[in-house]
Amino acid sequence: MTSTLQEGILVGCGNPLLDISASVPMDFLKKYEMKEDDAILAEERHMPIYRELVDGFQAEFLAGGSVQNSLRIAQWILGQPKVAVFFGCVGEDEYADILMEKARSAGLDVHYQIKKDVPTGTCAVLITGTHRSLCANLAAANNFTIDHLDQPLNKTLVENALYYYISGFFLTVNPPSIMQVAATALAKQRPFLMNLSAPFISQFYMAPLLAVMPYVDIIFGNEAEAHAFATAQGWPTEDLREIGKRLVALDKLNPARPRIAILTQGCDPVLLIQRDSVEEFPVTRLAVHEIVDTNGAGDAFVGGFLSQFVQGKSLDVCIRCGNYAAGHIIKNPGCTYTGEPQFVE
Ligand code: AP5
Ligand code: NA
């Protein structure tokens, strides 16, 4: 990074989750009626998963939670602490301590809401070969309330930020908080970025997603998420470019800043959609032996993107850094990194 950035320039809200990650046989997924590339919220019948992973599959504990992942990666690339601020809710337990330590050592300025008597959220990451299936038990993360954002210090942090990023995942927790941050961004004419996060968000949370969409300046998603959005909208197309064009054309409150959609497609090119134009950004394909797991690739992409976006870099540089960051974390377990970032503009 060349110049010093204002502290707290980027604010994010999400679910702080500790990932419990293990390679499992397909039978394990079948037993819980899960698909190999899924992301779901845990129901009662999924609750034994976490214990089973720890007891029977040498599970690894890794800092997770989609937005927190992205902000940690942005911090790693920026190298300057406290550029990014994170809000989310945890319990008062060892898992919260681990999450806090990982986030702080990455340089993230963490302001957790703490809910006593409710455990910190976890996410089972079930790895089968090159696939991963996520099952989030939000627990404390589900208890985030808007009054946390109204605490004087937190209110100041939100008001002083210049960029805002919230996941679609957070729509299952607290839409009023999202709307409040989005309204602040709009009033101050500052970019508000969001992620489609998982197909189930479009399937089951379309109403709050559509309520916030008019505020969204940049929307991220992968192929499956874009298709799920299109299907839920009844759009008669499976063409990702067409879906992107329709996403950017949805109603928007600040027409001076037309919406941008950024759609990733694994090792295929990233699509940048603005108005009627679609640009492609190639991904450097990794050799099979270089891939540890793709868990966190989507989040790392956003983290790399944000690290450049908050420096006012062009979308081209932001996307290339997104691809760089995603490529790096794929070579590491979960959404973790090693060494110093090597991104060259
Ligand atoms: P997330 O970070 O979203 O990652 P993911 O979904 O596991 O990553 P994917 O591999 O699925 O990436 P993608 O499909 O989004 O992107 P794409 O493949 O297009 O999720 C993990 C985290 O989510 C966990 O830590 C968990 O805690 C959290 N989580 C789960 N449920 C949650 C909830 N309810 N609330 C909050 N958090 C929750 O790839 C993106 C980019 O990666 C590409 O553009 C490219 O640059 C690169 N890339 C991908 N594949 C390759 C390849 N083969 N070779 C080279 N580059 C590649
Ligand atoms: Na990884």
PDB file of N, CA and C in Angstrom, residues 89-96 113-121 137-144:
ATOM      1  N   CYS A  89     -22.486 -10.504  16.231  1.00  0.00           N
ATOM      2  CA  CYS A  89     -22.774 -10.918  17.602  1.00  0.00           C
ATOM      3  C   CYS A  89     -22.164 -12.292  17.922  1.00  0.00           C
ATOM      4  N   VAL A  90     -21.479 -12.356  19.063  1.00  0.00           N
ATOM      5  CA  VAL A  90     -20.886 -13.623  19.533  1.00  0.00           C
ATOM      6  C   VAL A  90     -21.355 -13.920  20.957  1.00  0.00           C
ATOM      7  N   GLY A  91     -21.061 -15.121  21.436  1.00  0.00           N
ATOM      8  CA  GLY A  91     -21.326 -15.452  22.828  1.00  0.00           C
ATOM      9  C   GLY A  91     -20.139 -15.056  23.684  1.00  0.00           C
ATOM     10  N   GLU A  92     -20.167 -15.486  24.959  1.00  0.00           N
ATOM     11  CA  GLU A  92     -19.034 -15.175  25.836  1.00  0.00           C
ATOM     12  C   GLU A  92     -18.344 -16.498  26.092  1.00  0.00           C
ATOM     13  N   ASP A  93     -17.519 -16.952  25.159  1.00  0.00           N
ATOM     14  CA  ASP A  93     -16.937 -18.283  25.280  1.00  0.00           C
ATOM     15  C   ASP A  93     -15.602 -18.375  24.540  1.00  0.00           C
ATOM     16  N   GLU A  94     -15.040 -19.567  24.569  1.00  0.00           N
ATOM     17  CA  GLU A  94     -13.729 -19.784  23.969  1.00  0.00           C
ATOM     18  C   GLU A  94     -13.753 -19.536  22.454  1.00  0.00           C
ATOM     19  N   TYR A  95     -14.841 -19.925  21.801  1.00  0.00           N
ATOM     20  CA  TYR A  95     -14.931 -19.729  20.352  1.00  0.00           C
ATOM     21  C   TYR A  95     -14.883 -18.233  20.001  1.00  0.00           C
ATOM     22  N   ALA A  96     -15.557 -17.439  20.821  1.00  0.00           N
ATOM     23  CA  ALA A  96     -15.535 -15.981  20.589  1.00  0.00           C
ATOM     24  C   ALA A  96     -14.115 -15.457  20.751  1.00  0.00           C
ATOM     25  N   GLN A 113     -21.030  -7.466  19.384  1.00  0.00           N
ATOM     26  CA  GLN A 113     -22.080  -7.426  20.394  1.00  0.00           C
ATOM     27  C   GLN A 113     -21.951  -8.763  21.128  1.00  0.00           C
ATOM     28  N   ILE A 114     -21.999  -8.761  22.449  1.00  0.00           N
ATOM     29  CA  ILE A 114     -21.806 -10.026  23.173  1.00  0.00           C
ATOM     30  C   ILE A 114     -23.107 -10.449  23.846  1.00  0.00           C
ATOM     31  N   LYS A 115     -23.516 -11.659  23.505  1.00  0.00           N
ATOM     32  CA  LYS A 115     -24.759 -12.197  24.053  1.00  0.00           C
ATOM     33  C   LYS A 115     -24.383 -13.308  25.028  1.00  0.00           C
ATOM     34  N   LYS A 116     -24.508 -13.000  26.316  1.00  0.00           N
ATOM     35  CA  LYS A 116     -24.180 -14.028  27.320  1.00  0.00           C
ATOM     36  C   LYS A 116     -25.179 -15.169  27.213  1.00  0.00           C
ATOM     37  N   ASP A 117     -24.774 -16.338  27.611  1.00  0.00           N
ATOM     38  CA  ASP A 117     -25.665 -17.510  27.662  1.00  0.00           C
ATOM     39  C   ASP A 117     -26.059 -18.082  26.308  1.00  0.00           C
ATOM     40  N   VAL A 118     -25.546 -17.522  25.220  1.00  0.00           N
ATOM     41  CA  VAL A 118     -25.796 -18.142  23.909  1.00  0.00           C
ATOM     42  C   VAL A 118     -24.425 -18.432  23.302  1.00  0.00           C
ATOM     43  N   PRO A 119     -24.198 -19.664  22.820  1.00  0.00           N
ATOM     44  CA  PRO A 119     -22.865 -19.955  22.290  1.00  0.00           C
ATOM     45  C   PRO A 119     -22.567 -19.193  20.997  1.00  0.00           C
ATOM     46  N   THR A 120     -21.299 -18.959  20.770  1.00  0.00           N
ATOM     47  CA  THR A 120     -20.848 -18.346  19.517  1.00  0.00           C
ATOM     48  C   THR A 120     -21.221 -19.263  18.345  1.00  0.00           C
ATOM     49  N   GLY A 121     -21.575 -18.660  17.238  1.00  0.00           N
ATOM     50  CA  GLY A 121     -21.997 -19.428  16.067  1.00  0.00           C
ATOM     51  C   GLY A 121     -20.869 -20.247  15.468  1.00  0.00           C
ATOM     52  N   ASN A 137     -24.648 -22.878  12.052  1.00  0.00           N
ATOM     53  CA  ASN A 137     -25.474 -22.788  13.251  1.00  0.00           C
ATOM     54  C   ASN A 137     -25.215 -21.395  13.829  1.00  0.00           C
ATOM     55  N   LEU A 138     -26.068 -20.445  13.480  1.00  0.00           N
ATOM     56  CA  LEU A 138     -25.778 -19.043  13.789  1.00  0.00           C
ATOM     57  C   LEU A 138     -25.686 -18.765  15.285  1.00  0.00           C
ATOM     58  N   ALA A 139     -26.505 -19.445  16.087  1.00  0.00           N
ATOM     59  CA  ALA A 139     -26.480 -19.277  17.548  1.00  0.00           C
ATOM     60  C   ALA A 139     -26.399 -17.792  17.921  1.00  0.00           C
ATOM     61  N   ALA A 140     -25.345 -17.379  18.628  1.00  0.00           N
ATOM     62  CA  ALA A 140     -25.280 -15.978  19.076  1.00  0.00           C
ATOM     63  C   ALA A 140     -25.376 -14.989  17.921  1.00  0.00           C
ATOM     64  N   ALA A 141     -24.805 -15.349  16.768  1.00  0.00           N
ATOM     65  CA  ALA A 141     -24.816 -14.418  15.623  1.00  0.00           C
ATOM     66  C   ALA A 141     -26.232 -13.993  15.263  1.00  0.00           C
ATOM     67  N   ASN A 142     -27.188 -14.873  15.558  1.00  0.00           N
ATOM     68  CA  ASN A 142     -28.584 -14.600  15.231  1.00  0.00           C
ATOM     69  C   ASN A 142     -29.213 -13.582  16.176  1.00  0.00           C
ATOM     70  N   ASN A 143     -28.477 -13.219  17.226  1.00  0.00           N
ATOM     71  CA  ASN A 143     -29.023 -12.316  18.242  1.00  0.00           C
ATOM     72  C   ASN A 143     -28.579 -10.866  18.061  1.00  0.00           C
ATOM     73  N   PHE A 144     -27.983 -10.568  16.934  1.00  0.00           N
ATOM     74  CA  PHE A 144     -27.538  -9.184  16.697  1.00  0.00           C
ATOM     75  C   PHE A 144     -28.760  -8.268  16.679  1.00  0.00           C
TER      76      PHE A 144
END
